Amino acid sequence: MMRKGTVVEHLVSLSRFKMASSLLAVGLLVAAMNSNASAQSLTVATATQGSLNHVVGSSIARVLGEELGFRARVQPHTGESALLPLVNRGDAELGLAAINQVMGVYDGRDNGRTQHDLRILTTLFPLKVGFFVRADSDIRTIADLKGKRVTHGFTAQGAMIDVVNGLLANGGLTPGDVRTVAVPNVNRGGDDFSAGRVDAFFHAVGAAKVSEVDASVGGLRLLPINVTDEGLQAIQAVFPEGYRHDMQPRDGLVGLKEVTPVLAYDYVLVVGAGVDDQKVYEITRALADNKEKLVQGARVLEEMELTRMYVEWPIPTHEGAVRFYEERGVTPVVSR
C-alpha cells in the first residue's frame, strides 16, 4: 500500500509535470506565431481559375513563396477590371493583366476612375489571342464570322473589347456585322461555346480553359489573322498595342496544327506604388533568376526574357524594380 507521504509526493510531481507540459505547449505556440508573423505575406490578384492569368499568377506565387519565404496566396477575381483596383489601393500587392488593360484602368478609361497608384513591376511575355471555332466548322477566316454568334461585351474585362474589335477589323468586320453575345469574361465565353450558345469565342492561346473546351466539343481550331498590310493596319487602327506573332504548333497546344499568324500583345505584372522598394526589388530578382521554376507552373513563361522585362510603358515602373534592372545593366525597351 502506498504511504500517505508518497501519495502527496506523487501528486505534486504530477502537477509539476502538467504545468511544465502546459508551459512547453504555450512556448511552442508562441514560437509558431512569431515564426508566422516574421514571414511576409503576399497576395497575387488574378482572374478566374482556369484562365491563363490565374495559371501564371499561381506559378509566380509558388516561386516567390519558395524563394523568398513569403506567405503567398492567389486571390482570383472575375477579371482584370476587378483585380487591378485592389492592387491600386493596396489590398493586393501584385496583379496580372495585359498592358492595354492596365493602361485602361490606370487612366480611367476602363471604369471611369483613375488608378494612379499602379506601377509596372515587369513585362512577362507576349499574350497570343484569337477566335476559336469547332475543328469541323466551315468558318475558316475571321471574315467568315459575319452574321455568326461571337462572344463580346466582357463586362469584367473591359479592355478586351478593343482587342476583339481589332480582330474583327482584321477581317473587315465591325461588331455590328456579327451577332454579339455578351459575356463577363473570356472563361464564360468558353463555357457559352461549350453549351452551343455561340459559334466562336475569344480567348488566349494556350489557356487551360481552351483545352477544357476543346475536350468538351471534340476539337477546336484557331482562326488565323489576315497578314496583308491592310489587315494589320486595321488592327492597329482599333488596337494599337497589338502586333502580329507567328505561332508555332506544339504538343498540347490546342487549335493549331501548323504555323499560324495570331494577334499578340504584352502581358505585365503590376504592383502597388505603396509596396516597399526592397520587397519589390527582391520579387523582381526572384522572378528574373528562377525562370525554370516559373515555367514548370506556366509554360507560357518560357518567353520571359531579362532584356524584355524592363519596358518603358506610359505607366511608371516601380523604383524597386528599376533598381534591380539597373544593377543588372538592363536598359528599358521602348514600348511597341
C-alpha positions as a Markdown table, in Angstrom:
| # | Residue | x | y | z |
|---|---|---|---|---|
| 1 | Met | 0.0 | 0.0 | 0.0 |
| 2 | Met | 1.4 | 3.5 | -0.9 |
| 3 | Arg | 2.2 | 5.6 | 2.1 |
| 4 | Lys | 0.5 | 8.9 | 2.6 |
| 5 | Gly | 3.7 | 10.9 | 2.1 |
| 6 | Thr | 4.4 | 9.0 | -1.1 |
| 7 | Val | 0.9 | 9.8 | -2.5 |
| 8 | Val | 1.4 | 13.5 | -1.8 |
| 9 | Glu | 4.8 | 13.5 | -3.4 |
| 10 | His | 3.3 | 11.7 | -6.4 |
| 11 | Leu | 0.5 | 14.2 | -6.8 |
| 12 | Val | 3.0 | 17.1 | -6.6 |
| 13 | Ser | 5.2 | 15.6 | -9.2 |
| 14 | Leu | 2.2 | 15.0 | -11.5 |
| 15 | Ser | 1.1 | 18.6 | -11.0 |
| 16 | Arg | 4.6 | 19.9 | -11.9 |
| 17 | Phe | 4.7 | 17.7 | -15.0 |
| 18 | Lys | 1.4 | 19.0 | -16.2 |
| 19 | Met | 2.5 | 22.6 | -15.6 |
| 20 | Ala | 5.7 | 22.0 | -17.4 |
| 21 | Ser | 3.8 | 20.4 | -20.3 |
| 22 | Ser | 1.5 | 23.4 | -20.5 |
| 23 | Leu | 4.3 | 25.9 | -20.5 |
| 24 | Leu | 6.0 | 23.9 | -23.2 |
| 25 | Ala | 2.9 | 23.9 | -25.3 |
| 26 | Val | 2.4 | 27.7 | -24.8 |
| 27 | Gly | 6.1 | 28.2 | -25.7 |
| 28 | Leu | 5.7 | 26.2 | -29.0 |
| 29 | Leu | 2.5 | 28.1 | -29.9 |
| 30 | Val | 4.2 | 31.5 | -29.3 |
| 31 | Ala | 7.2 | 30.4 | -31.3 |
| 32 | Ala | 5.0 | 29.3 | -34.2 |
| 33 | Met | 3.1 | 32.6 | -34.0 |
| 34 | Asn | 6.3 | 34.6 | -34.1 |
| 35 | Ser | 7.6 | 32.5 | -37.0 |
| 36 | Asn | 4.4 | 33.1 | -39.0 |
| 37 | Ala | 4.5 | 36.8 | -38.1 |
| 38 | Ser | 8.1 | 37.1 | -39.4 |
| 39 | Ala | 7.1 | 35.7 | -42.8 |
| 40 | Gln | 6.0 | 38.4 | -45.1 |
| 41 | Ser | 2.5 | 38.0 | -46.6 |
| 42 | Leu | 2.0 | 38.5 | -50.3 |
| 43 | Thr | -1.3 | 38.5 | -52.3 |
| 44 | Val | -1.3 | 37.9 | -56.0 |
| 45 | Ala | -4.6 | 39.0 | -57.6 |
| 46 | Thr | -5.6 | 37.0 | -60.7 |
| 47 | Ala | -8.5 | 36.4 | -63.0 |
| 48 | Thr | -10.8 | 33.4 | -62.6 |
| 49 | Gln | -9.5 | 29.9 | -62.1 |
| 50 | Gly | -8.8 | 28.2 | -65.4 |
| 51 | Ser | -7.7 | 31.4 | -67.1 |
| 52 | Leu | -4.2 | 31.9 | -68.3 |
| 53 | Asn | -3.9 | 34.8 | -65.9 |
| 54 | His | -4.6 | 32.5 | -63.0 |
| 55 | Val | -2.2 | 29.8 | -64.1 |
| 56 | Val | 0.6 | 32.4 | -64.4 |
| 57 | Gly | -0.3 | 34.1 | -61.1 |
| 58 | Ser | -0.3 | 30.7 | -59.3 |
| 59 | Ser | 3.2 | 29.9 | -60.6 |
| 60 | Ile | 4.5 | 33.3 | -59.6 |
| 61 | Ala | 3.0 | 33.0 | -56.1 |
| 62 | Arg | 4.5 | 29.5 | -55.7 |
| 63 | Val | 8.0 | 30.5 | -56.7 |
| 64 | Leu | 8.0 | 33.7 | -54.6 |
| 65 | Gly | 6.9 | 31.6 | -51.6 |
| 66 | Glu | 9.7 | 29.1 | -52.2 |
| 67 | Glu | 12.5 | 31.5 | -52.9 |
| 68 | Leu | 11.7 | 34.4 | -50.6 |
| 69 | Gly | 9.7 | 32.6 | -47.8 |
| 70 | Phe | 6.6 | 34.8 | -48.4 |
| 71 | Arg | 3.3 | 33.5 | -47.2 |
| 72 | Ala | 2.0 | 33.9 | -50.8 |
| 73 | Arg | -1.7 | 33.4 | -51.7 |
| 74 | Val | -3.5 | 33.6 | -55.0 |
| 75 | Gln | -6.8 | 35.6 | -55.0 |
| 76 | Pro | -8.9 | 35.0 | -58.1 |
| 77 | His | -11.4 | 37.6 | -59.4 |
| 78 | Thr | -13.9 | 37.9 | -62.2 |
| 79 | Gly | -11.4 | 39.8 | -64.4 |
| 80 | Glu | -8.7 | 42.4 | -64.6 |
| 81 | Ser | -11.1 | 45.3 | -64.2 |
| 82 | Ala | -11.9 | 43.9 | -60.8 |
| 83 | Leu | -8.4 | 42.9 | -59.6 |
| 84 | Leu | -6.4 | 46.0 | -60.7 |
| 85 | Pro | -8.2 | 48.5 | -58.4 |
| 86 | Leu | -7.3 | 46.1 | -55.5 |
| 87 | Val | -3.6 | 46.5 | -56.3 |
| 88 | Asn | -4.0 | 50.2 | -56.7 |
| 89 | Arg | -5.4 | 50.6 | -53.2 |
| 90 | Gly | -3.1 | 48.2 | -51.5 |
| 91 | Asp | -5.5 | 45.3 | -50.9 |
| 92 | Ala | -3.2 | 43.0 | -53.0 |
| 93 | Glu | 0.5 | 43.6 | -53.6 |
| 94 | Leu | 0.6 | 42.1 | -57.2 |
| 95 | Gly | -1.7 | 41.7 | -60.1 |
| 96 | Leu | -1.5 | 40.4 | -63.7 |
| 97 | Ala | -3.1 | 41.9 | -66.8 |
| 98 | Ala | -2.4 | 42.8 | -70.4 |
| 99 | Ile | -0.8 | 46.1 | -70.8 |
| 100 | Asn | -3.8 | 47.6 | -72.6 |
| 101 | Gln | -6.0 | 46.6 | -69.6 |
| 102 | Val | -3.6 | 48.2 | -67.2 |
| 103 | Met | -3.5 | 51.4 | -69.2 |
| 104 | Gly | -7.3 | 51.5 | -69.4 |
| 105 | Val | -7.6 | 51.1 | -65.7 |
| 106 | Tyr | -4.7 | 53.5 | -64.9 |
| 107 | Asp | -6.1 | 56.4 | -66.8 |
| 108 | Gly | -9.8 | 55.7 | -66.0 |
| 109 | Arg | -11.0 | 54.8 | -69.5 |
| 110 | Asp | -12.0 | 51.3 | -68.3 |
| 111 | Asn | -14.1 | 52.1 | -65.3 |
| 112 | Gly | -14.2 | 55.9 | -65.1 |
| 113 | Arg | -11.9 | 56.2 | -62.1 |
| 114 | Thr | -8.1 | 56.7 | -62.4 |
| 115 | Gln | -5.9 | 54.3 | -60.6 |
| 116 | His | -2.6 | 56.2 | -60.5 |
| 117 | Asp | -1.1 | 54.1 | -57.7 |
| 118 | Leu | -0.5 | 51.2 | -60.1 |
| 119 | Arg | 3.1 | 50.5 | -61.1 |
| 120 | Ile | 4.7 | 48.1 | -63.5 |
| 121 | Leu | 7.0 | 45.5 | -61.9 |
| 122 | Thr | 7.9 | 43.6 | -65.1 |
| 123 | Thr | 6.8 | 42.7 | -68.6 |
| 124 | Leu | 6.3 | 38.9 | -68.6 |
| 125 | Phe | 5.5 | 37.6 | -72.1 |
| 126 | Pro | 3.5 | 38.3 | -75.3 |
| 127 | Leu | -0.1 | 37.2 | -74.9 |
| 128 | Lys | -1.4 | 35.5 | -78.0 |
| 129 | Val | -5.2 | 35.6 | -78.6 |
| 130 | Gly | -7.8 | 34.8 | -81.2 |
| 131 | Phe | -11.2 | 33.4 | -82.1 |
| 132 | Phe | -11.7 | 29.7 | -81.7 |
| 133 | Val | -14.3 | 27.6 | -83.6 |
| 134 | Arg | -15.1 | 23.9 | -83.8 |
| 135 | Ala | -12.5 | 21.9 | -85.6 |
| 136 | Asp | -15.1 | 20.8 | -88.2 |
| 137 | Ser | -16.7 | 24.2 | -88.6 |
| 138 | Asp | -17.0 | 25.8 | -92.1 |
| 139 | Ile | -15.7 | 29.1 | -90.5 |
| 140 | Arg | -12.2 | 29.4 | -91.9 |
| 141 | Thr | -11.3 | 33.1 | -91.6 |
| 142 | Ile | -12.3 | 36.0 | -89.4 |
| 143 | Ala | -14.2 | 37.4 | -92.3 |
| 144 | Asp | -16.4 | 34.2 | -92.2 |
| 145 | Leu | -17.7 | 35.3 | -88.8 |
| 146 | Lys | -20.1 | 37.7 | -90.5 |
| 147 | Gly | -23.6 | 37.0 | -89.1 |
| 148 | Lys | -22.3 | 34.4 | -86.6 |
| 149 | Arg | -22.7 | 34.4 | -82.8 |
| 150 | Val | -19.4 | 35.8 | -81.3 |
| 151 | Thr | -18.5 | 36.4 | -77.6 |
| 152 | His | -18.3 | 40.1 | -76.8 |
| 153 | Gly | -19.0 | 42.7 | -74.0 |
| 154 | Phe | -16.6 | 41.4 | -71.3 |
| 155 | Thr | -18.1 | 43.5 | -68.5 |
| 156 | Ala | -15.4 | 42.3 | -66.1 |
| 157 | Gln | -12.6 | 42.6 | -68.6 |
| 158 | Gly | -13.5 | 45.9 | -70.3 |
| 159 | Ala | -10.1 | 46.2 | -72.1 |
| 160 | Met | -10.9 | 43.0 | -74.1 |
| 161 | Ile | -13.4 | 44.9 | -76.2 |
| 162 | Asp | -10.7 | 46.8 | -78.2 |
| 163 | Val | -8.8 | 43.6 | -78.7 |
| 164 | Val | -11.9 | 41.7 | -80.0 |
| 165 | Asn | -12.9 | 44.7 | -82.2 |
| 166 | Gly | -9.3 | 44.8 | -83.5 |
| 167 | Leu | -9.6 | 41.2 | -84.5 |
| 168 | Leu | -13.0 | 41.8 | -86.2 |
| 169 | Ala | -11.5 | 44.8 | -88.0 |
| 170 | Asn | -8.7 | 42.5 | -89.3 |
| 171 | Gly | -11.4 | 40.5 | -91.1 |
| 172 | Gly | -13.1 | 43.7 | -92.4 |
| 173 | Leu | -15.9 | 43.4 | -89.8 |
| 174 | Thr | -17.4 | 45.6 | -87.0 |
| 175 | Pro | -19.4 | 44.4 | -84.0 |
| 176 | Gly | -22.5 | 45.2 | -86.0 |
| 177 | Asp | -21.5 | 42.7 | -88.6 |
| 178 | Val | -21.7 | 39.8 | -86.1 |
| 179 | Arg | -24.3 | 38.6 | -83.6 |
| 180 | Thr | -22.5 | 39.7 | -80.3 |
| 181 | Val | -23.2 | 37.6 | -77.2 |
| 182 | Ala | -22.4 | 39.4 | -74.0 |
| 183 | Val | -20.2 | 37.6 | -71.5 |
| 184 | Pro | -18.5 | 39.0 | -68.3 |
| 185 | Asn | -15.1 | 37.4 | -69.1 |
| 186 | Val | -13.3 | 35.1 | -71.5 |
| 187 | Asn | -13.8 | 32.0 | -69.5 |
| 188 | Arg | -17.5 | 32.5 | -69.5 |
| 189 | Gly | -17.3 | 32.8 | -73.3 |
| 190 | Gly | -15.7 | 29.4 | -73.4 |
| 191 | Asp | -18.5 | 28.0 | -71.3 |
| 192 | Asp | -21.1 | 29.5 | -73.6 |
| 193 | Phe | -19.3 | 28.0 | -76.6 |
| 194 | Ser | -19.3 | 24.5 | -75.0 |
| 195 | Ala | -23.1 | 25.0 | -74.3 |
| 196 | Gly | -23.7 | 25.8 | -78.0 |
| 197 | Arg | -24.7 | 29.4 | -77.4 |
| 198 | Val | -22.0 | 30.9 | -79.6 |
| 199 | Asp | -20.3 | 30.0 | -82.9 |
| 200 | Ala | -16.9 | 31.4 | -82.0 |
| 201 | Phe | -15.3 | 32.5 | -78.7 |
| 202 | Phe | -12.4 | 34.8 | -78.0 |
| 203 | His | -9.6 | 33.5 | -75.6 |
| 204 | Ala | -5.9 | 33.3 | -75.1 |
| 205 | Val | -3.9 | 30.7 | -77.0 |
| 206 | Gly | -2.7 | 28.0 | -74.6 |
| 207 | Ala | -5.1 | 28.8 | -71.8 |
| 208 | Ala | -6.4 | 25.9 | -69.6 |
| 209 | Lys | -10.0 | 26.9 | -70.4 |
| 210 | Val | -9.3 | 26.5 | -74.1 |
| 211 | Ser | -8.1 | 22.9 | -73.5 |
| 212 | Glu | -11.2 | 22.2 | -71.4 |
| 213 | Val | -13.5 | 23.5 | -74.2 |
| 214 | Asp | -11.5 | 21.5 | -76.8 |
| 215 | Ala | -12.1 | 18.3 | -74.8 |
| 216 | Ser | -15.8 | 19.1 | -74.3 |
| 217 | Val | -16.7 | 19.7 | -78.0 |
| 218 | Gly | -14.3 | 17.2 | -79.7 |
| 219 | Gly | -11.8 | 19.7 | -81.1 |
| 220 | Leu | -11.1 | 23.4 | -81.7 |
| 221 | Arg | -9.5 | 25.4 | -84.5 |
| 222 | Leu | -7.9 | 28.9 | -84.1 |
| 223 | Leu | -8.7 | 31.4 | -86.8 |
| 224 | Pro | -5.6 | 33.0 | -88.3 |
| 225 | Ile | -5.4 | 36.7 | -88.7 |
| 226 | Asn | -5.2 | 38.4 | -92.2 |
| 227 | Val | -1.5 | 39.3 | -92.6 |
| 228 | Thr | -1.9 | 41.7 | -95.5 |
| 229 | Asp | -0.8 | 45.3 | -94.9 |
| 230 | Glu | -4.5 | 46.3 | -95.0 |
| 231 | Gly | -5.4 | 43.6 | -92.4 |
| 232 | Leu | -2.6 | 44.5 | -90.0 |
| 233 | Gln | -3.3 | 48.3 | -90.3 |
| 234 | Ala | -6.9 | 47.6 | -89.5 |
| 235 | Ile | -5.8 | 46.0 | -86.2 |
| 236 | Gln | -3.6 | 49.0 | -85.3 |
| 237 | Ala | -6.3 | 51.5 | -86.0 |
| 238 | Val | -8.5 | 49.9 | -83.3 |
| 239 | Phe | -6.0 | 48.3 | -81.0 |
| 240 | Pro | -2.5 | 50.0 | -81.3 |
| 241 | Glu | -0.9 | 47.7 | -78.7 |
| 242 | Gly | -1.4 | 44.7 | -80.9 |
| 243 | Tyr | 1.1 | 43.1 | -83.3 |
| 244 | Arg | 1.5 | 40.0 | -85.4 |
| 245 | His | 3.0 | 36.9 | -84.0 |
| 246 | Asp | 3.5 | 33.6 | -85.9 |
| 247 | Met | 2.5 | 30.8 | -83.6 |
| 248 | Gln | 4.4 | 27.6 | -83.8 |
| 249 | Pro | 2.4 | 24.4 | -83.2 |
| 250 | Arg | 3.5 | 22.0 | -80.4 |
| 251 | Asp | 2.1 | 19.1 | -78.4 |
| 252 | Gly | -0.6 | 20.2 | -76.0 |
| 253 | Leu | -1.3 | 23.5 | -77.8 |
| 254 | Val | -4.9 | 23.5 | -78.8 |
| 255 | Gly | -6.3 | 24.8 | -82.0 |
| 256 | Leu | -3.5 | 24.9 | -84.5 |
| 257 | Lys | -1.6 | 22.2 | -86.4 |
| 258 | Glu | 0.6 | 24.5 | -88.5 |
| 259 | Val | 2.4 | 27.8 | -88.1 |
| 260 | Thr | -0.5 | 30.3 | -87.6 |
| 261 | Pro | -0.4 | 34.1 | -87.6 |
| 262 | Val | -2.1 | 35.4 | -84.5 |
| 263 | Leu | -2.7 | 38.7 | -82.7 |
| 264 | Ala | -0.3 | 39.3 | -79.8 |
| 265 | Tyr | 0.3 | 42.0 | -77.1 |
| 266 | Asp | 2.3 | 42.2 | -73.9 |
| 267 | Tyr | 1.4 | 40.8 | -70.5 |
| 268 | Val | 2.7 | 42.6 | -67.4 |
| 269 | Leu | 2.9 | 42.1 | -63.6 |
| 270 | Val | 1.8 | 45.2 | -61.7 |
| 271 | Val | 2.5 | 46.2 | -58.1 |
| 272 | Gly | 1.1 | 48.9 | -55.9 |
| 273 | Ala | 3.0 | 52.2 | -55.6 |
| 274 | Gly | 3.0 | 51.8 | -51.8 |
| 275 | Val | 4.7 | 48.4 | -51.7 |
| 276 | Asp | 8.2 | 48.7 | -50.1 |
| 277 | Asp | 11.0 | 49.2 | -52.6 |
| 278 | Gln | 13.2 | 46.4 | -51.1 |
| 279 | Lys | 10.3 | 44.0 | -51.3 |
| 280 | Val | 9.7 | 44.8 | -55.0 |
| 281 | Tyr | 13.5 | 44.6 | -55.6 |
| 282 | Glu | 13.5 | 41.1 | -54.1 |
| 283 | Ile | 10.4 | 40.0 | -56.1 |
| 284 | Thr | 11.9 | 41.2 | -59.3 |
| 285 | Arg | 15.2 | 39.4 | -58.7 |
| 286 | Ala | 13.4 | 36.2 | -57.7 |
| 287 | Leu | 11.4 | 36.2 | -60.9 |
| 288 | Ala | 14.4 | 37.0 | -63.1 |
| 289 | Asp | 16.6 | 34.3 | -61.5 |
| 290 | Asn | 14.1 | 31.5 | -61.4 |
| 291 | Lys | 12.6 | 31.2 | -64.9 |
| 292 | Glu | 12.9 | 27.4 | -65.0 |
| 293 | Lys | 10.8 | 27.1 | -61.8 |
| 294 | Leu | 8.2 | 29.6 | -63.2 |
| 295 | Val | 7.9 | 27.6 | -66.5 |
| 296 | Gln | 7.2 | 24.4 | -64.5 |
| 297 | Gly | 3.9 | 26.0 | -63.4 |
| 298 | Ala | 3.2 | 28.1 | -66.5 |
| 299 | Arg | 4.7 | 27.1 | -69.8 |
| 300 | Val | 3.9 | 30.4 | -71.4 |
| 301 | Leu | 6.6 | 32.0 | -69.2 |
| 302 | Glu | 9.2 | 30.3 | -71.5 |
| 303 | Glu | 9.0 | 33.6 | -73.4 |
| 304 | Met | 10.0 | 35.7 | -70.4 |
| 305 | Glu | 13.4 | 37.3 | -71.1 |
| 306 | Leu | 15.5 | 39.6 | -68.9 |
| 307 | Thr | 16.2 | 42.0 | -71.7 |
| 308 | Arg | 12.4 | 42.4 | -72.3 |
| 309 | Met | 11.4 | 42.6 | -68.6 |
| 310 | Tyr | 12.1 | 46.3 | -68.4 |
| 311 | Val | 9.8 | 48.2 | -70.9 |
| 312 | Glu | 9.2 | 51.9 | -71.0 |
| 313 | Trp | 5.4 | 51.9 | -70.7 |
| 314 | Pro | 3.3 | 55.1 | -70.2 |
| 315 | Ile | 2.8 | 53.8 | -66.7 |
| 316 | Pro | 5.8 | 54.2 | -64.3 |
| 317 | Thr | 7.9 | 51.2 | -63.4 |
| 318 | His | 8.2 | 50.7 | -59.6 |
| 319 | Glu | 11.5 | 52.1 | -58.2 |
| 320 | Gly | 12.4 | 48.8 | -56.5 |
| 321 | Ala | 12.2 | 47.1 | -59.9 |
| 322 | Val | 14.1 | 49.9 | -61.6 |
| 323 | Arg | 17.0 | 49.4 | -59.1 |
| 324 | Phe | 17.2 | 45.7 | -59.9 |
| 325 | Tyr | 17.2 | 46.3 | -63.7 |
| 326 | Glu | 19.9 | 49.0 | -63.4 |
| 327 | Glu | 22.1 | 46.7 | -61.3 |
| 328 | Arg | 21.8 | 44.0 | -63.9 |
| 329 | Gly | 22.6 | 46.5 | -66.7 |
| 330 | Val | 19.2 | 46.1 | -68.3 |
| 331 | Thr | 18.1 | 49.2 | -70.3 |
| 332 | Pro | 14.4 | 50.0 | -70.8 |
| 333 | Val | 12.9 | 48.8 | -74.1 |
| 334 | Val | 10.7 | 51.4 | -75.9 |
| 335 | Ser | 7.2 | 50.1 | -75.9 |
| 336 | Arg | 5.6 | 49.0 | -79.2 |
